Short mmCIF file of C-alpha atoms in Angstrom, two decimals:
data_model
loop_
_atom_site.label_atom_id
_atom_site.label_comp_id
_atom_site.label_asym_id
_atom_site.label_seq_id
_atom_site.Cartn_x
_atom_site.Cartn_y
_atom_site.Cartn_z
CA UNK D 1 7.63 22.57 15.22
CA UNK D 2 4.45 20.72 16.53
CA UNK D 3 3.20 17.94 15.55
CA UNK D 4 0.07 15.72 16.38
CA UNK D 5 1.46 14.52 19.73
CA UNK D 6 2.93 17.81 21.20
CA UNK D 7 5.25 20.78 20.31
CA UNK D 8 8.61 17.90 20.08
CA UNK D 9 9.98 19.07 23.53
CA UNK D 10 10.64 16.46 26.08
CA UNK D 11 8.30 16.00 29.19
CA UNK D 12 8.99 16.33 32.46
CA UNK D 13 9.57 13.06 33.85
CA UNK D 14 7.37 11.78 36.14
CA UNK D 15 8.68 8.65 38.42
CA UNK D 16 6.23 7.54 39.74
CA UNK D 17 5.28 6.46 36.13
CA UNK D 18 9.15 4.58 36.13
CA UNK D 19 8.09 3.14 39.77
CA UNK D 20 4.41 1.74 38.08
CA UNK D 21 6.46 0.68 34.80
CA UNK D 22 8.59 -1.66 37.87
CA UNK D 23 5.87 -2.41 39.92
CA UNK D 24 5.54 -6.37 39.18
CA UNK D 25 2.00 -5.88 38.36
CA UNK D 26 1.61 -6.85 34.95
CA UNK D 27 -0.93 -4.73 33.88
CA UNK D 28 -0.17 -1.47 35.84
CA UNK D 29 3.47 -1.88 34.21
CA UNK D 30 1.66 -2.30 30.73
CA UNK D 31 -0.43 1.11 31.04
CA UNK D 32 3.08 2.58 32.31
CA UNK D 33 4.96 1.55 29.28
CA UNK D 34 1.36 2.54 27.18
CA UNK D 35 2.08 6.31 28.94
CA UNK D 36 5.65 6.43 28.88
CA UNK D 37 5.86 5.62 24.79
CA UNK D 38 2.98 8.40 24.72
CA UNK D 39 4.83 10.49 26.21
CA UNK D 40 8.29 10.38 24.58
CA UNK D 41 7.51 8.99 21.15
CA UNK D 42 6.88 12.69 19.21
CA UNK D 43 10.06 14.21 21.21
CA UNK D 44 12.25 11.00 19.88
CA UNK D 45 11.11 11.27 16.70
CA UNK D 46 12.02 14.86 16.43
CA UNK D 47 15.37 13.91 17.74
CA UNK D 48 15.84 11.51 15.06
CA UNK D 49 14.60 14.18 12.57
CA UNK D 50 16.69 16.98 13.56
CA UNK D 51 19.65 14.52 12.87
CA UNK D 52 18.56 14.33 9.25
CA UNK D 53 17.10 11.41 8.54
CA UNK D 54 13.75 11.21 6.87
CA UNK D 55 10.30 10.52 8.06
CA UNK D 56 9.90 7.12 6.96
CA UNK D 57 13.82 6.15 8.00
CA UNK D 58 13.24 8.10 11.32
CA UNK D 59 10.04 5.90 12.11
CA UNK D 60 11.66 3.22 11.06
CA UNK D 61 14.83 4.19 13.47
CA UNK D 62 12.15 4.94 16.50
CA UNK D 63 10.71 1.71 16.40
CA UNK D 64 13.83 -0.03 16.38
CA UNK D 65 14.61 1.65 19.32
CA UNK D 66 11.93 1.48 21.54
CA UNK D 67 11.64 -2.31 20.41
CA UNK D 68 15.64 -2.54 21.91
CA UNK D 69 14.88 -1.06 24.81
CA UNK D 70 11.85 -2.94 25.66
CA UNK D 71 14.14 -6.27 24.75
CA UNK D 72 16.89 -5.04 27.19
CA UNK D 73 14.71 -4.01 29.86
CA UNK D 74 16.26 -0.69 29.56
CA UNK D 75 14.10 1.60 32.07
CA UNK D 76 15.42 -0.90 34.48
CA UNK D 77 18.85 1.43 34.72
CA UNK D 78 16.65 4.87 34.66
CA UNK D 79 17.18 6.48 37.55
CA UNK D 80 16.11 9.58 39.38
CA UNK D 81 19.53 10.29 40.87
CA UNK D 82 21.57 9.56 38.11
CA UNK D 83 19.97 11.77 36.08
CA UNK D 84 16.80 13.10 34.19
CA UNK D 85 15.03 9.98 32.12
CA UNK D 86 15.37 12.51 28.71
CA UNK D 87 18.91 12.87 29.00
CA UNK D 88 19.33 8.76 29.89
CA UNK D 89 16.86 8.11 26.32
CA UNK D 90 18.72 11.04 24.58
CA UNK D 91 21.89 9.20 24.65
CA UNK D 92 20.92 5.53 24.50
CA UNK D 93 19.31 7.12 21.42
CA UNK D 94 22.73 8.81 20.22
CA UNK D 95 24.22 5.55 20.40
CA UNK D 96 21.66 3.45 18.99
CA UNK D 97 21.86 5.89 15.93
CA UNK D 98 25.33 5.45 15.20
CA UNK D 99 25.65 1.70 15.64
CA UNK D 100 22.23 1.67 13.22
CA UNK D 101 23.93 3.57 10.71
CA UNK D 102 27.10 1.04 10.76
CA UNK D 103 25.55 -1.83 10.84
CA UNK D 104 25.23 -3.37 7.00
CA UNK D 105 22.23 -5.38 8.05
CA UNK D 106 19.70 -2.30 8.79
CA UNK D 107 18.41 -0.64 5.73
CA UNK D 108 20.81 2.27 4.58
CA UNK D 109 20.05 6.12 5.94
CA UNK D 110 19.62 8.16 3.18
#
């Protein structure tokens, strides 16, 4: 399926964008994050998607996400030897989904 940012598949990771999202410098870490949520927005969505939920729920569910892992500092932990950066998002995403859908406070999946 494509959609207007892609064809839903995960990019290749680039660290040296995860090294300029560290970097200190505010606004080189800015246009990093700016890239990075470019980048792996569409293929997050589609996750969320293919795991039924609908559009509007699954955008809700995105930005909920990305919003937690901004708050946690989360690309902190990403890290080239541990592992590719879509497998670290695909399961930070797995469990944000499942402790979304139990908490009573988020707005029920459908």
């Amino acid at each position: 399926m494509t959609g207007p940012d892609g064809d839903g598949c995960f990019p290749t990771t680039s660290w040296t964008l995860i090294a300029r999202l560290r970097s200190g410098d505010e606004a080189t870490a800015r246009r990093a994050l700016e890239d990075l949520c470019a980048q792996y927005r569409y293929p997050l969505y589609c996750a969320i998607r293919y795991r039924g939920l609908t559009h509007h729920d699954a955008e809700d569910a995105l930005h909920g996400f990305l919003a937690k892992l901004l708050r946690l500092d989360a690309f902190a932990d990403a890290d080239a030897e541990k592992g590719r950066l879509r497998a670290f998002l695909c399961a930070a995403l797995g469990r944000y989904l499942l402790n979304w859908r139990r908490d009573p406070r988020v707005a029920p999946l459908k």
